[in-house]
Tab-separated table of N, CA and C in Angstrom:
chain	number	residue	atom	x	y	z
A	213	MET	N	0.798	-1.186	0.026
A	213	MET	CA	-0.161	0.112	-0.029
A	213	MET	C	0.763	1.273	-0.069
A	214	GLN	N	1.876	1.246	0.951
A	214	GLN	CA	2.650	2.406	1.021
A	214	GLN	C	3.608	2.474	-0.302
A	215	MET	N	3.845	1.625	-1.094
A	215	MET	CA	4.567	1.397	-2.340
A	215	MET	C	3.791	2.120	-3.345
A	216	CYS	N	2.434	1.863	-3.373
A	216	CYS	CA	1.444	2.296	-4.374
A	216	CYS	C	1.303	3.799	-4.224
A	217	ILE	N	1.321	4.398	-2.974
A	217	ILE	CA	1.227	5.653	-2.654
A	217	ILE	C	2.564	6.431	-2.990
A	218	ARG	N	3.671	5.795	-3.096
A	218	ARG	CA	4.940	6.435	-3.443
A	218	ARG	C	4.744	6.664	-5.018
A	219	ARG	N	4.389	5.523	-5.664
A	219	ARG	CA	4.370	5.581	-7.038
A	219	ARG	C	3.324	6.644	-7.569
A	220	LEU	N	2.241	6.670	-7.070
A	220	LEU	CA	1.243	7.673	-7.400
A	220	LEU	C	1.905	9.178	-7.142
A	221	THR	N	2.433	9.386	-6.038
A	221	THR	CA	3.177	10.697	-5.649
A	221	THR	C	4.149	11.088	-6.885
A	222	CYS	N	4.884	9.899	-7.193
A	222	CYS	CA	6.030	10.125	-8.311
A	222	CYS	C	5.430	10.509	-9.684
A	223	LEU	N	4.247	9.708	-9.860
A	223	LEU	CA	3.648	9.959	-11.063
A	223	LEU	C	2.971	11.388	-11.227
A	224	ALA	N	2.315	11.727	-10.006
A	224	ALA	CA	1.833	13.141	-9.940
A	224	ALA	C	2.776	14.102	-10.151
A	225	PHE	N	3.962	13.954	-9.540
A	225	PHE	CA	5.089	15.014	-9.704
A	225	PHE	C	5.612	15.115	-11.013
A	226	LEU	N	5.793	13.778	-11.826
A	226	LEU	CA	6.138	13.799	-13.081
A	226	LEU	C	5.201	14.515	-14.017
A	227	VAL	N	3.896	14.285	-13.907
A	227	VAL	CA	2.981	14.911	-14.602
A	227	VAL	C	2.909	16.477	-14.536
A	228	GLY	N	3.158	16.866	-13.271
A	228	GLY	CA	3.132	18.329	-13.084
A	228	GLY	C	4.410	18.856	-13.744
A	229	VAL	N	5.484	18.187	-13.790
A	229	VAL	CA	6.902	18.865	-14.266
A	229	VAL	C	6.633	18.818	-15.755
A	230	ILE	N	6.107	17.808	-16.360
A	230	ILE	CA	5.792	17.881	-17.789
A	230	ILE	C	4.715	19.042	-18.225
A	231	MET	N	3.730	19.152	-17.343
A	231	MET	CA	2.844	20.270	-17.773
A	231	MET	C	3.507	21.756	-17.634
A	232	VAL	N	4.379	21.842	-16.574
A	232	VAL	CA	4.978	23.225	-16.615
A	232	VAL	C	5.886	23.510	-17.798
A	233	ALA	N	6.666	22.408	-18.168
A	233	ALA	CA	7.603	22.409	-19.193
A	233	ALA	C	7.143	22.678	-20.591
A	234	SER	N	5.881	22.149	-20.772
A	234	SER	CA	5.246	22.244	-21.978
A	234	SER	C	4.490	23.682	-21.913
A	235	ALA	N	4.053	24.124	-20.881
A	235	ALA	CA	3.298	25.567	-20.984
A	235	ALA	C	4.576	26.580	-21.124
A	236	SER	N	5.575	26.450	-20.746
A	236	SER	CA	6.743	27.481	-20.832
A	236	SER	C	7.175	27.378	-22.347
A	237	GLU	N	6.954	26.363	-23.030
A	237	GLU	CA	7.375	26.484	-24.536
A	237	GLU	C	6.443	26.999	-25.325
A	238	THR	N	5.209	27.134	-24.919
A	238	THR	CA	3.990	27.807	-25.614
A	238	THR	C	4.355	29.171	-26.014
A	239	LYS	N	4.503	29.465	-27.241
A	239	LYS	CA	4.736	30.838	-27.730
A	239	LYS	C	3.528	31.431	-28.136
A	240	ILE	N	3.378	32.723	-28.067
A	240	ILE	CA	2.280	33.715	-28.584
A	240	ILE	C	2.884	34.350	-29.848
A	241	ILE	N	2.457	33.925	-30.879
A	241	ILE	CA	3.044	34.348	-32.236
A	241	ILE	C	2.246	35.519	-32.677
A	242	LYS	N	2.994	36.712	-32.703
A	242	LYS	CA	2.440	37.884	-33.336
A	242	LYS	C	3.451	38.468	-34.288
A	243	CYS	N	3.535	37.729	-35.417
A	243	CYS	CA	4.382	38.165	-36.516
A	243	CYS	C	3.692	37.633	-37.834
A	244	CYS	N	4.477	38.035	-38.887
A	244	CYS	CA	3.872	37.665	-40.230
A	244	CYS	C	4.422	36.284	-40.356
A	245	VAL	N	3.425	35.363	-40.723
A	245	VAL	CA	3.708	34.050	-40.999
A	245	VAL	C	3.647	33.732	-42.620
A	246	GLU	N	3.229	34.714	-43.248
A	246	GLU	CA	3.038	34.745	-44.743
A	246	GLU	C	2.969	36.250	-45.294
A	247	VAL	N	3.422	36.402	-46.446
A	247	VAL	CA	3.454	37.980	-47.060
A	247	VAL	C	2.552	37.872	-48.144
A	248	SER	N	2.355	39.319	-48.619
A	248	SER	CA	1.701	39.584	-49.722
A	248	SER	C	2.572	40.213	-50.753
A	249	ASP	N	2.318	39.941	-52.083
A	249	ASP	CA	2.947	40.772	-52.882
A	249	ASP	C	2.178	41.852	-53.923
A	250	GLN	N	1.101	42.069	-53.209
A	250	GLN	CA	0.128	43.126	-53.819
A	250	GLN	C	0.493	44.404	-53.168
A	251	SER	N	0.443	45.468	-53.919
A	251	SER	CA	0.947	46.726	-53.464
A	251	SER	C	-0.306	47.401	-52.564
A	252	ILE	N	0.145	48.086	-51.716
A	252	ILE	CA	-0.984	48.735	-50.768
A	252	ILE	C	-1.327	50.177	-51.318
A	253	THR	N	-2.771	50.158	-51.366
A	253	THR	CA	-3.289	51.387	-51.968
A	253	THR	C	-3.754	52.562	-50.670
A	254	ALA	N	-3.834	51.940	-49.448
A	254	ALA	CA	-4.081	52.773	-48.326
A	254	ALA	C	-2.822	53.602	-47.990
A	255	PRO	N	-3.017	54.983	-47.353
A	255	PRO	CA	-1.701	55.568	-47.005
A	255	PRO	C	-0.804	54.909	-45.931
A	256	ILE	N	0.305	54.909	-46.298
A	256	ILE	CA	1.246	54.163	-45.360
A	256	ILE	C	2.019	55.074	-44.333
A	257	ILE	N	1.798	54.918	-43.038
A	257	ILE	CA	2.268	55.954	-42.121
A	257	ILE	C	3.706	55.419	-41.285
A	258	GLY	N	3.999	54.109	-41.719
A	258	GLY	CA	5.288	53.603	-41.190
A	258	GLY	C	5.483	52.354	-41.549
A	259	TYR	N	6.710	51.816	-41.097
A	259	TYR	CA	7.060	50.392	-41.387
A	259	TYR	C	8.181	50.006	-40.479
A	260	ARG	N	8.106	48.664	-40.514
A	260	ARG	CA	9.216	47.915	-39.715
A	260	ARG	C	9.644	46.685	-40.502
A	261	ILE	N	10.930	46.113	-40.204
A	261	ILE	CA	11.372	45.133	-40.858
A	261	ILE	C	11.416	43.758	-39.973
A	262	GLN	N	10.749	42.674	-40.351
A	262	GLN	CA	10.671	41.653	-39.592
A	262	GLN	C	11.793	40.589	-40.011
A	263	ARG	N	12.648	40.074	-39.322
A	263	ARG	CA	13.392	39.001	-39.787
A	263	ARG	C	13.021	37.691	-39.570
A	264	LYS	N	13.499	36.787	-40.318
A	264	LYS	CA	13.040	35.315	-40.285
A	264	LYS	C	13.351	34.610	-39.007
A	265	ASN	N	12.385	34.100	-38.199
A	265	ASN	CA	12.511	33.419	-36.944
A	265	ASN	C	11.406	32.466	-36.918
A	266	LEU	N	11.558	31.299	-37.663
A	266	LEU	CA	10.298	30.270	-37.728
A	266	LEU	C	9.330	30.386	-36.395
A	267	PRO	N	8.095	30.532	-36.523
A	267	PRO	CA	7.365	30.426	-37.749
A	267	PRO	C	7.284	31.900	-38.388
A	268	CYS	N	7.770	32.853	-37.991
A	268	CYS	CA	7.882	34.211	-38.656
A	268	CYS	C	8.751	34.140	-39.968
A	269	VAL	N	8.140	34.806	-40.994
A	269	VAL	CA	8.930	34.958	-42.185
A	269	VAL	C	9.726	36.229	-42.344
A	270	ARG	N	10.521	36.298	-43.285
A	270	ARG	CA	11.156	37.744	-43.573
A	270	ARG	C	10.120	38.623	-44.268
A	271	ALA	N	9.887	39.664	-43.715
A	271	ALA	CA	8.829	40.577	-44.193
A	271	ALA	C	9.105	42.069	-44.014
A	272	VAL	N	8.368	42.731	-44.655
A	272	VAL	CA	8.288	44.314	-44.390
A	272	VAL	C	6.899	44.776	-43.918
A	273	ILE	N	6.682	45.041	-42.764
A	273	ILE	CA	5.375	45.457	-42.208
A	273	ILE	C	5.033	46.770	-42.209
A	274	PHE	N	4.134	47.064	-43.206
A	274	PHE	CA	3.817	48.496	-43.409
A	274	PHE	C	2.636	48.759	-42.264
A	275	LYS	N	2.715	49.953	-41.750
A	275	LYS	CA	1.529	50.251	-40.956
A	275	LYS	C	0.724	51.358	-41.638
A	276	THR	N	-0.619	51.271	-41.777
A	276	THR	CA	-1.624	52.097	-42.331
A	276	THR	C	-2.464	52.416	-40.959
A	277	ALA	N	-3.334	53.363	-41.311
A	277	ALA	CA	-4.159	53.875	-40.415
A	277	ALA	C	-5.227	52.646	-39.491
A	278	GLU	N	-5.359	51.794	-40.650
A	278	GLU	CA	-6.369	50.816	-40.112
A	278	GLU	C	-5.565	49.432	-39.629
A	279	ARG	N	-4.496	49.223	-40.302
A	279	ARG	CA	-3.824	47.793	-39.791
A	279	ARG	C	-2.475	47.649	-40.311
A	280	GLU	N	-1.851	46.694	-40.030
A	280	GLU	CA	-0.413	46.374	-40.310
A	280	GLU	C	-0.540	45.249	-41.427
A	281	ILE	N	0.412	45.331	-42.626
A	281	ILE	CA	0.220	44.531	-43.681
A	281	ILE	C	1.700	43.949	-43.899
A	282	CYS	N	1.600	42.628	-44.000
A	282	CYS	CA	2.829	41.979	-44.281
A	282	CYS	C	3.159	41.969	-45.817
A	283	SER	N	4.281	42.525	-46.058
A	283	SER	CA	4.648	42.521	-47.426
A	283	SER	C	5.997	41.705	-47.794
A	284	HIS	N	6.154	41.270	-49.182
A	284	HIS	CA	7.187	40.590	-49.370
A	284	HIS	C	8.349	41.624	-49.630
A	285	TRP	N	9.560	41.480	-48.963
A	285	TRP	CA	10.663	42.384	-48.932
A	285	TRP	C	11.418	42.361	-50.392
A	286	LYS	N	11.185	41.534	-51.171
A	286	LYS	CA	11.843	41.509	-52.493
A	286	LYS	C	11.110	42.374	-53.716
A	287	GLN	N	9.858	42.862	-53.435
A	287	GLN	CA	9.116	43.558	-54.355
A	287	GLN	C	9.584	44.836	-54.470
A	288	ASP	N	9.725	45.299	-55.898
A	288	ASP	CA	10.330	46.588	-56.246
A	288	ASP	C	9.466	47.644	-55.475
A	289	TRP	N	8.300	47.660	-55.457
A	289	TRP	CA	7.418	48.552	-54.851
A	289	TRP	C	7.718	48.832	-53.267
A	290	VAL	N	8.033	47.722	-52.886
A	290	VAL	CA	8.377	47.785	-51.348
A	290	VAL	C	9.565	48.627	-51.185
A	291	PHE	N	10.797	48.277	-51.973
A	291	PHE	CA	11.900	48.932	-51.732
A	291	PHE	C	11.753	50.537	-52.009
A	292	GLU	N	10.914	50.851	-53.091
A	292	GLU	CA	10.953	52.295	-53.357
A	292	GLU	C	9.852	52.827	-52.165
A	293	LYS	N	8.949	52.292	-51.795
A	293	LYS	CA	8.189	52.998	-50.654
A	293	LYS	C	8.962	53.040	-49.348
A	294	ILE	N	9.902	52.189	-49.144
A	294	ILE	CA	10.861	52.253	-47.920
A	294	ILE	C	11.776	53.575	-48.185
A	295	LYS	N	12.289	53.696	-49.327
A	295	LYS	CA	13.311	54.813	-49.744
A	295	LYS	C	12.327	56.125	-49.470
A	296	GLU	N	11.015	56.152	-49.892
A	296	GLU	CA	10.178	57.347	-49.874
A	296	GLU	C	9.959	57.849	-48.339
A	297	LEU	N	9.824	56.868	-47.540
A	297	LEU	CA	9.427	56.982	-45.909
A	297	LEU	C	10.698	57.424	-45.442
A	298	GLU	N	11.856	56.721	-45.716
A	298	GLU	CA	13.122	57.254	-45.260
A	298	GLU	C	13.365	58.659	-45.571
A	299	GLN	N	13.204	59.134	-46.850
A	299	GLN	CA	13.503	60.268	-47.173
A	299	GLN	C	12.501	61.389	-46.417
A	300	LEU	N	11.267	61.004	-46.257
A	300	LEU	CA	10.537	61.962	-45.473
A	300	LEU	C	10.845	62.065	-44.017
A	301	ARG	N	11.319	60.949	-43.558
A	301	ARG	CA	11.779	60.781	-42.098
A	301	ARG	C	13.095	61.687	-41.949
A	302	ARG	N	13.909	61.730	-42.929
A	302	ARG	CA	15.211	62.576	-42.795
A	302	ARG	C	14.935	64.002	-42.995
A	303	ALA	N	13.954	64.336	-43.843
A	303	ALA	CA	13.504	65.748	-44.051
A	303	ALA	C	12.849	66.311	-42.785
A	304	GLN	N	12.060	65.600	-42.178
A	304	GLN	CA	11.497	66.075	-40.848
A	304	GLN	C	12.487	66.240	-39.944
A	305	LYS	N	13.667	65.309	-39.865
A	305	LYS	CA	14.628	65.542	-38.882
A	305	LYS	C	15.513	66.584	-39.019
A	306	THR	N	15.787	66.936	-40.286
A	306	THR	CA	16.656	68.065	-40.662
A	306	THR	C	15.966	69.441	-40.672
A	307	THR	N	14.799	69.387	-40.753
A	307	THR	CA	14.048	70.735	-40.860
A	307	THR	C	14.113	71.335	-39.415
A	308	PRO	N	14.724	72.498	-39.334
A	308	PRO	CA	14.947	73.097	-37.989
A	308	PRO	C	13.514	73.544	-37.608
A	309	ALA	N	13.373	73.503	-36.303
A	309	ALA	CA	12.258	74.050	-35.607
A	309	ALA	C	11.966	75.410	-35.797
A	310	THR	N	10.903	75.990	-36.112
A	310	THR	CA	10.810	77.431	-36.185
A	310	THR	C	10.694	78.028	-34.755
A	311	THR	N	11.750	79.062	-34.533
A	311	THR	CA	11.694	79.705	-33.184
A	311	THR	C	11.442	81.166	-33.402
A	312	THR	N	10.760	81.674	-32.611
A	312	THR	CA	10.516	83.121	-32.630
A	312	THR	C	11.269	83.826	-31.662
A	313	THR	N	11.963	84.901	-32.034
A	313	THR	CA	12.802	85.454	-31.139
A	313	THR	C	12.328	87.008	-31.151
A	314	SER	N	12.221	87.636	-29.913
A	314	SER	CA	11.815	88.865	-29.765
A	314	SER	C	13.042	89.860	-29.560
A	315	SER	N	13.393	90.871	-30.203
A	315	SER	CA	14.525	91.558	-29.738
A	315	SER	C	13.888	92.824	-28.955
A	316	LEU	N	14.426	93.060	-27.999
A	316	LEU	CA	13.954	94.245	-27.096
A	316	LEU	C	15.043	95.210	-27.170
A	317	SER	N	14.479	96.447	-27.571
A	317	SER	CA	15.349	97.707	-27.577
A	317	SER	C	15.249	98.526	-26.331
A	318	THR	N	16.398	98.823	-25.913
A	318	THR	CA	16.400	99.582	-24.622
A	318	THR	C	17.160	100.871	-24.835
A	319	THR	N	16.584	101.959	-24.326
A	319	THR	CA	17.122	103.212	-24.430
A	319	THR	C	17.879	103.576	-23.216
A	320	THR	N	18.836	104.079	-23.398
A	320	THR	CA	19.613	104.719	-22.113
A	320	THR	C	19.517	106.315	-22.220
A	321	SER	N	19.297	106.788	-21.248
A	321	SER	CA	19.598	108.204	-21.216
A	321	SER	C	20.652	108.978	-20.559
């Protein structure tokens, strides 16, 4: 009887360890697992590049006002859109902020 209780205890422990190990391996995938080669008609407001890390695939993720779209990184239009977005970003960075300065004139008697 005591041997049976030890076996059940060991079995319960082993099942618990396996459940914890399998739960820690579960990944929540929030990446592109497939890409589109269609051009995007909605205004694009940003992008990011995703590297291949299975199950995620290599992609350019364009951000629109409504959603994010996974695009194939080898498409010509994708490269051109990235160049355009980078030029806009650089232009915004180099544009000096407009400052207003007021000059006070003082008169000495």
